[in-house]
Short mmCIF file of C-alpha atoms in Angstrom, two decimals:
data_model
loop_
_atom_site.label_atom_id
_atom_site.label_comp_id
_atom_site.label_asym_id
_atom_site.label_seq_id
_atom_site.Cartn_x
_atom_site.Cartn_y
_atom_site.Cartn_z
CA MET A 155 43.26 19.47 -0.11
CA ARG A 156 41.28 20.49 2.16
CA THR A 157 38.67 22.30 0.20
CA ILE A 158 38.34 19.18 -2.18
CA GLU A 159 37.03 17.09 1.14
CA MET A 160 34.77 20.02 1.84
CA GLU A 161 33.30 19.61 -1.37
CA ILE A 162 32.84 16.06 -0.99
CA ARG A 163 31.09 16.07 2.43
CA ALA A 164 28.66 18.68 1.10
CA SER A 165 28.14 16.75 -2.19
CA ASP A 166 27.33 13.94 0.34
CA ARG A 167 25.06 15.73 2.39
CA PHE A 168 23.36 16.84 -0.38
CA GLY A 169 22.75 13.40 -1.53
CA VAL A 170 21.56 12.31 1.90
CA ALA A 171 19.23 15.32 2.20
CA SER A 172 18.14 14.57 -1.59
CA ARG A 173 17.42 10.90 -0.80
CA TRP A 174 15.04 11.76 2.32
CA ALA A 175 13.43 14.23 0.48
CA THR A 176 12.31 12.05 -2.36
CA LEU A 177 11.13 9.25 0.21
CA ALA A 178 9.03 12.16 1.73
CA LEU A 179 7.57 12.85 -1.83
CA LEU A 180 7.03 9.21 -2.37
CA ALA A 181 5.19 8.65 0.89
CA LEU A 182 3.04 11.72 -0.03
CA GLY A 183 2.42 10.34 -3.19
CA VAL A 184 1.08 7.03 -1.73
CA LEU A 185 -0.79 8.75 0.61
CA ILE A 186 -2.75 10.75 -1.98
CA SER A 187 -3.32 7.35 -3.96
CA PHE A 188 -4.96 6.11 -1.01
CA ILE A 189 -7.30 9.17 -0.53
CA ASP A 190 -8.13 8.68 -3.79
CA ARG A 191 -8.87 5.44 -4.11
CA THR A 192 -10.80 5.04 -0.66
CA SER A 193 -12.75 8.24 -0.80
CA MET A 194 -15.19 6.01 -2.44
CA SER A 195 -15.76 4.17 1.11
CA ALA A 196 -17.18 7.54 2.33
CA ALA A 197 -19.62 7.58 -0.55
CA LEU A 198 -20.77 4.30 -0.01
CA ALA A 199 -21.91 4.79 3.67
CA ASP A 200 -23.75 8.33 2.65
CA ASN A 201 -27.66 7.29 1.92
CA GLY A 202 -27.92 10.32 -0.93
CA PHE A 203 -25.38 8.23 -3.00
CA ILE A 204 -26.54 4.94 -2.38
CA ARG A 205 -29.92 6.14 -3.44
CA GLU A 206 -28.47 8.17 -6.54
CA PHE A 207 -27.21 5.05 -8.05
CA ALA A 208 -29.94 2.58 -6.07
CA LEU A 209 -26.89 0.27 -4.48
CA THR A 210 -27.47 -3.06 -2.96
CA ASN A 211 -24.83 -4.39 -0.45
CA VAL A 212 -23.90 -6.43 -3.19
CA ASP A 213 -23.47 -3.53 -5.58
CA ARG A 214 -21.71 -1.46 -3.10
CA GLY A 215 -19.31 -4.90 -2.80
CA TRP A 216 -18.76 -4.52 -6.69
CA VAL A 217 -18.06 -0.99 -6.85
CA ASN A 218 -15.38 -0.91 -4.15
CA SER A 219 -13.47 -3.94 -5.85
CA ALA A 220 -13.86 -2.62 -9.16
CA PHE A 221 -10.70 -0.50 -8.43
CA PHE A 222 -9.11 -3.76 -7.16
CA TRP A 223 -9.20 -6.11 -10.03
CA SER A 224 -7.54 -3.29 -12.55
CA TYR A 225 -4.94 -2.63 -9.82
CA GLY A 226 -4.12 -5.96 -9.64
CA VAL A 227 -4.16 -7.22 -13.18
CA VAL A 228 -1.63 -4.11 -14.23
CA GLN A 229 1.10 -4.78 -11.36
CA VAL A 230 3.18 -6.60 -13.14
CA PRO A 231 3.45 -4.45 -16.27
CA MET A 232 4.20 -1.87 -14.01
CA GLY A 233 6.80 -3.29 -12.16
CA TRP A 234 8.54 -4.36 -15.88
CA ALA A 235 7.97 -0.49 -16.62
CA ALA A 236 9.62 0.74 -13.37
CA ASP A 237 12.52 -1.45 -13.62
CA ARG A 238 13.20 -0.82 -17.50
CA TYR A 239 12.36 3.02 -17.83
CA GLY A 240 13.42 4.29 -14.31
CA VAL A 241 10.36 6.05 -11.67
CA LYS A 242 10.07 9.60 -12.47
CA TRP A 243 8.19 10.00 -15.52
CA PRO A 244 6.32 6.58 -15.33
CA TYR A 245 5.13 7.71 -12.08
CA ALA A 246 4.43 11.19 -13.21
CA ILE A 247 2.34 10.18 -16.16
CA CYS A 248 0.02 7.82 -14.13
CA PHE A 249 -0.35 10.04 -11.14
CA ALA A 250 -1.87 12.78 -13.54
CA LEU A 251 -4.02 10.22 -15.06
CA TRP A 252 -5.57 8.98 -11.74
CA CYS A 253 -6.21 12.19 -10.04
CA ILE A 254 -7.74 13.55 -13.61
CA ALA A 255 -10.06 10.25 -13.44
CA THR A 256 -11.02 10.82 -9.78
CA ALA A 257 -12.15 14.41 -10.28
CA LEU A 258 -14.15 13.42 -13.35
CA MET A 259 -15.91 11.13 -10.93
CA GLY A 260 -18.02 13.87 -9.24
CA ALA A 261 -19.80 14.13 -13.12
CA VAL A 262 -20.75 10.66 -13.43
CA THR A 263 -24.53 9.81 -13.00
CA ALA A 264 -24.63 6.21 -14.05
CA LEU A 265 -23.30 3.33 -12.47
CA THR A 266 -21.18 1.94 -15.47
CA GLY A 267 -19.36 5.49 -15.86
CA LEU A 268 -18.69 4.85 -11.63
CA LEU A 269 -17.31 1.27 -12.29
CA VAL A 270 -15.19 2.78 -15.47
CA ALA A 271 -13.73 5.56 -13.54
CA ARG A 272 -12.89 3.14 -10.72
CA LEU A 273 -11.24 0.52 -13.30
CA ILE A 274 -8.94 3.70 -14.83
CA ILE A 275 -7.86 4.76 -11.29
CA GLY A 276 -7.03 1.34 -10.47
CA MET A 277 -4.86 0.87 -13.71
CA ALA A 278 -3.19 4.36 -13.00
CA GLU A 279 -2.17 3.60 -9.47
CA ALA A 280 -0.60 0.23 -9.85
CA ILE A 281 2.87 2.47 -10.54
CA VAL A 282 2.91 3.40 -7.30
CA ILE A 283 4.10 0.37 -5.14
CA PRO A 284 6.55 -1.29 -7.63
CA ALA A 285 8.30 1.97 -8.65
CA SER A 286 8.61 2.76 -4.99
CA TYR A 287 10.25 0.07 -3.69
CA ARG A 288 12.61 -0.24 -6.69
CA TRP A 289 13.67 3.26 -5.85
CA ILE A 290 14.25 2.30 -1.95
CA ARG A 291 16.06 -0.53 -2.96
CA TYR A 292 18.81 1.22 -5.18
CA ASN A 293 18.89 4.44 -2.46
CA PHE A 294 18.97 2.73 1.12
CA ASP A 295 20.90 -0.41 2.49
CA GLU A 296 19.57 -2.84 4.90
CA SER A 297 20.60 -0.92 7.99
CA ARG A 298 17.99 1.69 6.97
CA ASN A 299 15.43 -0.26 4.97
CA GLY A 300 13.23 -0.78 8.12
CA LEU A 301 13.16 3.23 8.58
CA ALA A 302 12.83 3.66 5.11
CA VAL A 303 9.74 1.37 4.36
CA GLY A 304 8.14 2.62 7.56
CA ILE A 305 8.10 6.00 6.41
CA PHE A 306 6.99 5.16 3.06
CA THR A 307 4.09 2.94 4.47
CA MET A 308 2.71 5.94 6.82
CA GLY A 309 1.45 7.29 3.61
CA ASN A 310 -0.57 4.42 2.71
CA LYS A 311 -1.90 4.40 6.34
CA PHE A 312 -2.48 8.02 6.84
CA GLY A 313 -4.14 8.21 3.18
CA PRO A 314 -7.55 6.28 4.61
CA ALA A 315 -6.71 7.95 8.16
CA ILE A 316 -6.89 11.41 6.53
CA GLY A 317 -9.46 10.26 3.24
CA ALA A 318 -11.98 8.93 5.43
CA PRO A 319 -12.67 12.16 7.64
CA VAL A 320 -12.07 14.32 5.12
CA GLY A 321 -14.23 12.99 2.73
CA ALA A 322 -17.25 12.39 5.07
CA TRP A 323 -16.75 16.34 6.09
CA LEU A 324 -16.88 17.19 2.44
CA ILE A 325 -19.79 15.06 1.74
CA VAL A 326 -21.84 16.33 5.02
CA ASN A 327 -20.88 19.92 4.10
CA TYR A 328 -20.82 19.67 0.57
CA SER A 329 -21.80 16.79 -1.87
CA TRP A 330 -20.05 13.58 -2.48
CA GLN A 331 -19.94 15.28 -6.35
CA ALA A 332 -17.82 18.00 -4.60
CA MET A 333 -15.75 15.47 -2.85
CA PHE A 334 -14.32 13.21 -5.74
CA VAL A 335 -13.47 16.84 -7.57
CA ALA A 336 -11.66 18.29 -4.30
CA THR A 337 -9.44 15.14 -3.76
CA GLY A 338 -8.57 14.64 -7.48
CA ALA A 339 -7.93 18.41 -8.00
CA VAL A 340 -5.65 18.97 -4.81
CA GLY A 341 -3.64 15.88 -5.58
CA VAL A 342 -2.23 17.38 -8.98
CA LEU A 343 -0.13 19.80 -6.76
CA TRP A 344 2.14 17.05 -5.64
CA LEU A 345 3.17 16.84 -9.08
CA VAL A 346 5.22 20.17 -9.11
CA PRO A 347 7.53 19.34 -6.24
CA TRP A 348 7.88 15.92 -8.10
CA LEU A 349 9.00 17.53 -11.59
CA LEU A 350 11.54 19.89 -10.10
CA CYS A 351 13.35 18.05 -7.75
CA VAL A 352 13.55 14.28 -8.46
CA ARG A 353 16.23 13.37 -10.57
CA ASN A 354 15.55 12.07 -13.76
CA ASP A 355 16.75 7.99 -13.71
CA PHE A 356 15.29 7.39 -17.26
CA PRO A 357 18.36 5.53 -18.84
CA SER A 358 19.04 5.88 -22.40
CA GLN A 359 18.77 3.54 -24.58
CA ALA A 360 22.74 2.63 -25.01
CA GLU A 361 22.63 2.64 -21.10
CA ARG A 362 20.01 0.02 -21.32
CA ARG A 363 22.02 -1.91 -23.52
CA ALA A 364 25.10 -1.52 -21.36
CA LYS A 365 22.96 -2.36 -18.32
CA THR A 366 21.75 -5.46 -20.06
CA ARG A 367 25.27 -6.98 -21.22
CA ARG A 368 26.69 -6.26 -17.53
CA ASP A 369 24.32 -7.21 -14.65
CA PRO A 370 23.22 -10.63 -14.13
CA ALA A 371 19.55 -11.62 -14.79
CA VAL A 372 16.60 -13.12 -12.92
CA SER A 373 14.34 -15.06 -15.04
CA PHE A 374 10.50 -14.93 -14.49
CA GLY A 375 10.64 -18.46 -14.42
CA ASN A 376 12.84 -18.16 -11.23
CA ILE A 377 10.85 -15.60 -9.57
CA LEU A 378 7.56 -17.72 -10.05
CA SER A 379 9.28 -20.94 -8.70
CA SER A 380 10.73 -19.19 -5.69
CA PRO A 381 8.80 -20.14 -1.80
CA VAL A 382 9.65 -16.64 -1.17
CA VAL A 383 8.02 -15.14 -3.69
CA TRP A 384 4.87 -16.92 -3.18
CA GLY A 385 5.23 -16.61 0.68
CA GLY A 386 5.40 -12.70 -0.08
CA MET A 387 2.17 -13.01 -1.96
CA ILE A 388 0.68 -15.05 0.46
CA ASN A 389 1.47 -12.41 3.18
CA SER A 390 0.67 -9.40 0.84
CA PHE A 391 -2.84 -11.29 0.52
CA CYS A 392 -3.73 -11.88 4.25
CA TYR A 393 -2.10 -8.03 5.46
CA GLY A 394 -3.87 -6.49 2.73
CA TYR A 395 -7.42 -8.10 3.02
CA PHE A 396 -7.53 -6.85 6.37
CA THR A 397 -6.52 -3.22 5.61
CA PHE A 398 -8.63 -3.21 2.60
CA TYR A 399 -11.53 -4.24 4.40
CA CYS A 400 -10.65 -1.28 6.76
CA ALA A 401 -10.35 1.03 3.92
CA THR A 402 -13.82 -0.31 1.83
CA TRP A 403 -15.96 -1.29 4.80
CA MET A 404 -14.98 0.42 7.82
CA PRO A 405 -17.27 3.44 7.75
CA ALA A 406 -20.33 1.66 6.72
CA TYR A 407 -19.89 -1.03 9.78
CA LEU A 408 -19.76 2.20 12.10
CA VAL A 409 -22.37 3.73 11.09
CA GLU A 410 -24.91 0.81 10.48
CA GLN A 411 -23.75 -1.65 12.93
CA ARG A 412 -22.50 0.55 15.57
CA GLY A 413 -24.58 3.52 15.15
CA LEU A 414 -22.10 6.03 14.63
CA SER A 415 -22.60 9.23 12.60
CA LEU A 416 -20.97 9.73 9.15
CA GLY A 417 -18.38 11.96 10.84
CA GLN A 418 -17.84 9.96 13.54
CA SER A 419 -16.86 7.12 11.59
CA GLY A 420 -14.43 9.15 9.59
CA LEU A 421 -12.77 9.96 13.05
CA TYR A 422 -12.62 6.55 14.13
CA THR A 423 -10.98 5.22 10.82
CA PHE A 424 -8.58 8.12 11.14
CA PHE A 425 -7.36 6.79 14.73
CA SER A 426 -7.32 3.40 13.64
CA PHE A 427 -5.08 4.23 10.19
CA ALA A 428 -3.40 6.44 12.22
CA GLY A 429 -2.41 4.00 14.82
CA ILE A 430 -1.42 1.37 12.02
CA ALA A 431 0.90 4.05 10.30
CA MET A 432 2.88 5.02 13.60
CA VAL A 433 3.33 1.43 14.77
CA GLY A 434 4.66 0.52 11.33
CA ALA A 435 7.40 2.90 11.14
CA ILE A 436 8.17 2.88 14.68
CA SER A 437 8.80 -0.76 14.46
CA GLY A 438 10.71 -0.57 11.44
CA TRP A 439 13.03 1.72 12.79
CA ALA A 440 13.05 -0.89 15.96
CA ALA A 441 13.88 -3.67 13.85
CA ASP A 442 16.40 -1.60 12.18
CA TRP A 443 18.17 -0.85 15.83
CA ILE A 444 18.24 -4.40 16.72
CA ILE A 445 19.67 -5.69 13.44
CA ALA A 446 22.37 -3.06 13.86
CA GLY A 447 23.47 -4.36 17.41
CA GLY A 448 24.01 -7.88 15.28
CA ARG A 449 20.83 -10.14 15.52
CA ASP A 450 19.88 -11.98 12.34
CA PRO A 451 17.79 -9.54 9.86
CA ILE A 452 15.57 -12.12 8.67
CA PHE A 453 14.71 -13.63 12.39
CA VAL A 454 14.20 -10.16 13.87
CA ARG A 455 11.92 -9.10 10.92
CA LYS A 456 10.19 -12.33 10.81
CA ALA A 457 9.64 -12.25 14.54
CA PHE A 458 7.91 -8.66 14.24
CA VAL A 459 5.63 -10.03 11.28
CA ILE A 460 4.58 -13.01 13.20
CA ALA A 461 3.65 -10.75 16.05
CA GLY A 462 1.89 -8.21 13.98
CA PHE A 463 -0.55 -10.75 12.22
CA VAL A 464 -1.15 -12.63 15.77
CA GLY A 465 -1.95 -9.24 17.22
CA GLY A 466 -4.43 -8.19 14.68
CA SER A 467 -6.66 -11.18 14.54
CA THR A 468 -7.87 -9.56 17.89
CA VAL A 469 -10.62 -7.76 15.43
CA LEU A 470 -12.55 -10.50 16.03
CA LEU A 471 -13.09 -9.70 19.74
CA GLY A 472 -14.58 -6.52 18.50
CA ALA A 473 -17.26 -8.33 16.13
CA TYR A 474 -18.33 -9.87 19.48
CA ALA A 475 -18.13 -6.88 21.85
CA GLY A 476 -21.07 -6.20 23.70
CA SER A 477 -20.33 -2.31 24.42
CA LEU A 478 -19.92 0.29 21.88
CA SER A 479 -16.81 1.31 23.86
CA MET A 480 -15.10 -2.04 23.38
CA ALA A 481 -16.03 -2.41 19.68
CA LEU A 482 -14.35 0.77 18.94
CA PHE A 483 -11.08 -0.35 21.12
CA TRP A 484 -10.60 -3.38 19.71
CA ASN A 485 -11.43 -1.76 15.79
CA VAL A 486 -8.43 0.63 16.72
CA PHE A 487 -6.29 -1.92 18.44
CA SER A 488 -6.31 -4.58 15.91
CA LEU A 489 -5.15 -2.52 13.06
CA SER A 490 -2.68 -0.80 14.72
CA PHE A 491 -1.26 -3.89 16.06
CA LEU A 492 -0.78 -5.12 12.69
CA GLY A 493 1.47 -2.39 12.38
CA LEU A 494 4.23 -4.85 13.62
CA ALA A 495 4.20 -6.22 10.52
CA THR A 496 3.69 -3.02 7.93
CA ALA A 497 7.17 -2.48 7.35
CA ASN A 498 9.26 -5.61 8.13
CA ALA A 499 6.90 -7.81 6.02
CA LEU A 500 7.89 -5.53 3.01
CA VAL A 501 11.34 -5.26 3.64
CA LEU A 502 12.11 -8.99 4.11
CA SER A 503 9.96 -10.27 1.28
CA ARG A 504 10.76 -7.48 -1.25
CA LEU A 505 13.92 -6.07 -0.03
CA THR A 506 16.21 -8.15 2.24
CA LEU A 507 15.55 -11.61 0.61
CA LEU A 508 15.47 -10.14 -3.44
CA PRO A 509 18.40 -9.43 -5.80
CA LYS A 510 18.20 -5.62 -7.05
CA GLN A 511 17.67 -6.88 -10.21
CA ALA A 512 14.21 -8.28 -9.55
CA VAL A 513 12.78 -5.62 -7.33
CA GLY A 514 10.32 -4.01 -9.69
CA LEU A 515 9.22 -7.17 -11.04
CA VAL A 516 8.88 -9.07 -7.65
CA THR A 517 7.05 -6.31 -6.03
CA GLY A 518 4.72 -6.20 -8.85
CA VAL A 519 3.98 -9.96 -8.91
CA GLN A 520 3.52 -9.70 -4.98
CA GLN A 521 1.31 -6.45 -5.17
CA MET A 522 -1.06 -8.17 -7.56
CA ALA A 523 -1.78 -10.48 -4.60
CA THR A 524 -2.38 -7.25 -2.32
CA SER A 525 -4.56 -5.60 -5.10
CA PHE A 526 -6.58 -8.88 -5.28
CA SER A 527 -7.34 -9.05 -1.64
CA GLY A 528 -8.58 -5.59 -2.02
CA GLY A 529 -10.98 -6.83 -4.76
CA VAL A 530 -11.90 -10.06 -2.30
CA ALA A 531 -12.24 -8.00 0.91
CA ALA A 532 -14.52 -5.64 -0.79
CA SER A 533 -16.73 -7.91 -2.77
CA LEU A 534 -16.69 -11.19 -0.72
CA SER A 535 -17.85 -8.81 2.60
CA GLY A 536 -20.51 -7.51 0.67
CA TRP A 537 -21.93 -10.78 0.27
CA LEU A 538 -21.09 -11.88 3.40
CA LEU A 539 -23.09 -9.10 5.00
CA HIS A 540 -25.86 -9.65 2.61
CA LEU A 541 -25.77 -13.30 3.75
CA GLY A 542 -25.67 -12.87 7.65
CA GLY A 543 -26.75 -9.54 8.14
CA SER A 544 -23.98 -8.22 10.17
CA PHE A 545 -19.95 -8.01 9.99
CA THR A 546 -19.42 -10.69 11.94
CA LEU A 547 -18.98 -12.99 9.25
CA PRO A 548 -16.68 -10.70 7.37
CA MET A 549 -14.15 -10.42 10.44
CA MET A 550 -14.22 -13.68 10.92
CA VAL A 551 -12.80 -14.43 7.62
CA ILE A 552 -10.20 -11.38 8.29
CA PHE A 553 -9.33 -13.77 11.63
CA VAL A 554 -8.37 -16.66 9.33
CA PHE A 555 -6.34 -14.93 6.81
CA LEU A 556 -4.25 -13.24 9.28
CA LEU A 557 -3.41 -16.67 10.99
CA ILE A 558 -2.57 -18.00 7.69
CA GLY A 559 -0.12 -14.68 6.71
CA ALA A 560 1.71 -15.69 10.01
CA ALA A 561 2.20 -19.25 9.24
CA SER A 562 3.39 -18.31 5.96
CA THR A 563 5.87 -16.18 7.28
CA ALA A 564 7.46 -18.88 9.57
CA ILE A 565 7.70 -21.36 6.69
CA LEU A 566 8.34 -19.80 3.38
CA LEU A 567 10.37 -16.82 3.59
CA ARG A 568 13.88 -18.70 3.92
CA PRO A 569 16.84 -17.06 2.37
CA GLU A 570 17.67 -20.41 1.02
CA TRP A 571 14.24 -20.41 -1.20
CA ALA A 572 15.01 -17.00 -2.97
CA PRO A 573 15.29 -16.29 -6.56
CA LYS A 574 18.51 -17.33 -8.12
CA VAL A 575 20.55 -14.63 -10.27
CA ILE A 576 21.83 -16.11 -13.44
CA ALA A 577 24.84 -14.69 -14.57
CA VAL A 578 25.11 -13.23 -18.16
CA VAL A 579 27.83 -14.16 -20.39
#
């Protein structure tokens, strides 16, 4: 009897360790995806790259945004694929595809080829977020969701934090071609532990039929009619607009308006994204801790999200800062403070307020808004930079969107407005 109990406890410990190990791989996977997608921002701040393709500010905006348009269009199909076919194999196939496309960008000689490669990377990387949130929803409960999502989102913040200085270093010491080849090729190594260690959750045809008969459903109509889903989409857009602006235009802002070198711009980009990553993880854990003490999960997470949006709006103070030191301070502070919203907004709109059956699809719908925010931020900021001759107008737009995000959180994210589950007879 004691032997059986010891085996059960050992199995439970192994299961817990396996969950956290897979979460770590998901965090590392999203980190690599963000390094690959944001390596372009370092290239677009390099004079040699700009001359090679004869890029204007508007051209730079379109090159930056190409990734986000294809990334957004494919989000919903990728969410459906994760719900239907599991996480392991769809993720592995798409991961290999975007790494290869990134490496091949080192051989591109025409602007058209550059745009096509970015479109392919966007389509392949669209699997990352829907698949990851589906896996988290099925493997963690509410008392650990904040910490789990906080750890996961550290990956998509440390991606730009690491990618910016590493990309700048590779360009300065080697070339922009070497940067694309290196970032794409090194990422493929992630596939080894993923394929060897992660459990295959691809259901058989019989299992899919049984699950369809057994489980209640959430119709696509219910999803699109839910204010919670729309609130999550608005939040995703507003949050993403600021973070993707930083990922695509921050190096250029620091070099062209604040007079830093390309290497220095990479360092301060690192500080900004490292700040939001750490604040995001800590605030997710803090919300979990408060909720474990008996507080209402929805109220607690909404308070963190609203505080994050309001604190992030201090980015506008950096635009009007008279000294370099204050400009850099607000640059780092505003993005870091937004971290209060990172994990808690995602847990609230993609986990807490959603039925399990709809996580992959709803995440795909909401992530579509996030990716479109990246396309809008990259292209609109380029046009506003061309129009105003400085980065003040782009930062004003960020300020407005962050306030909209705070209002959306307060008004739309209510449990009674969540998508409805329909019982299958």
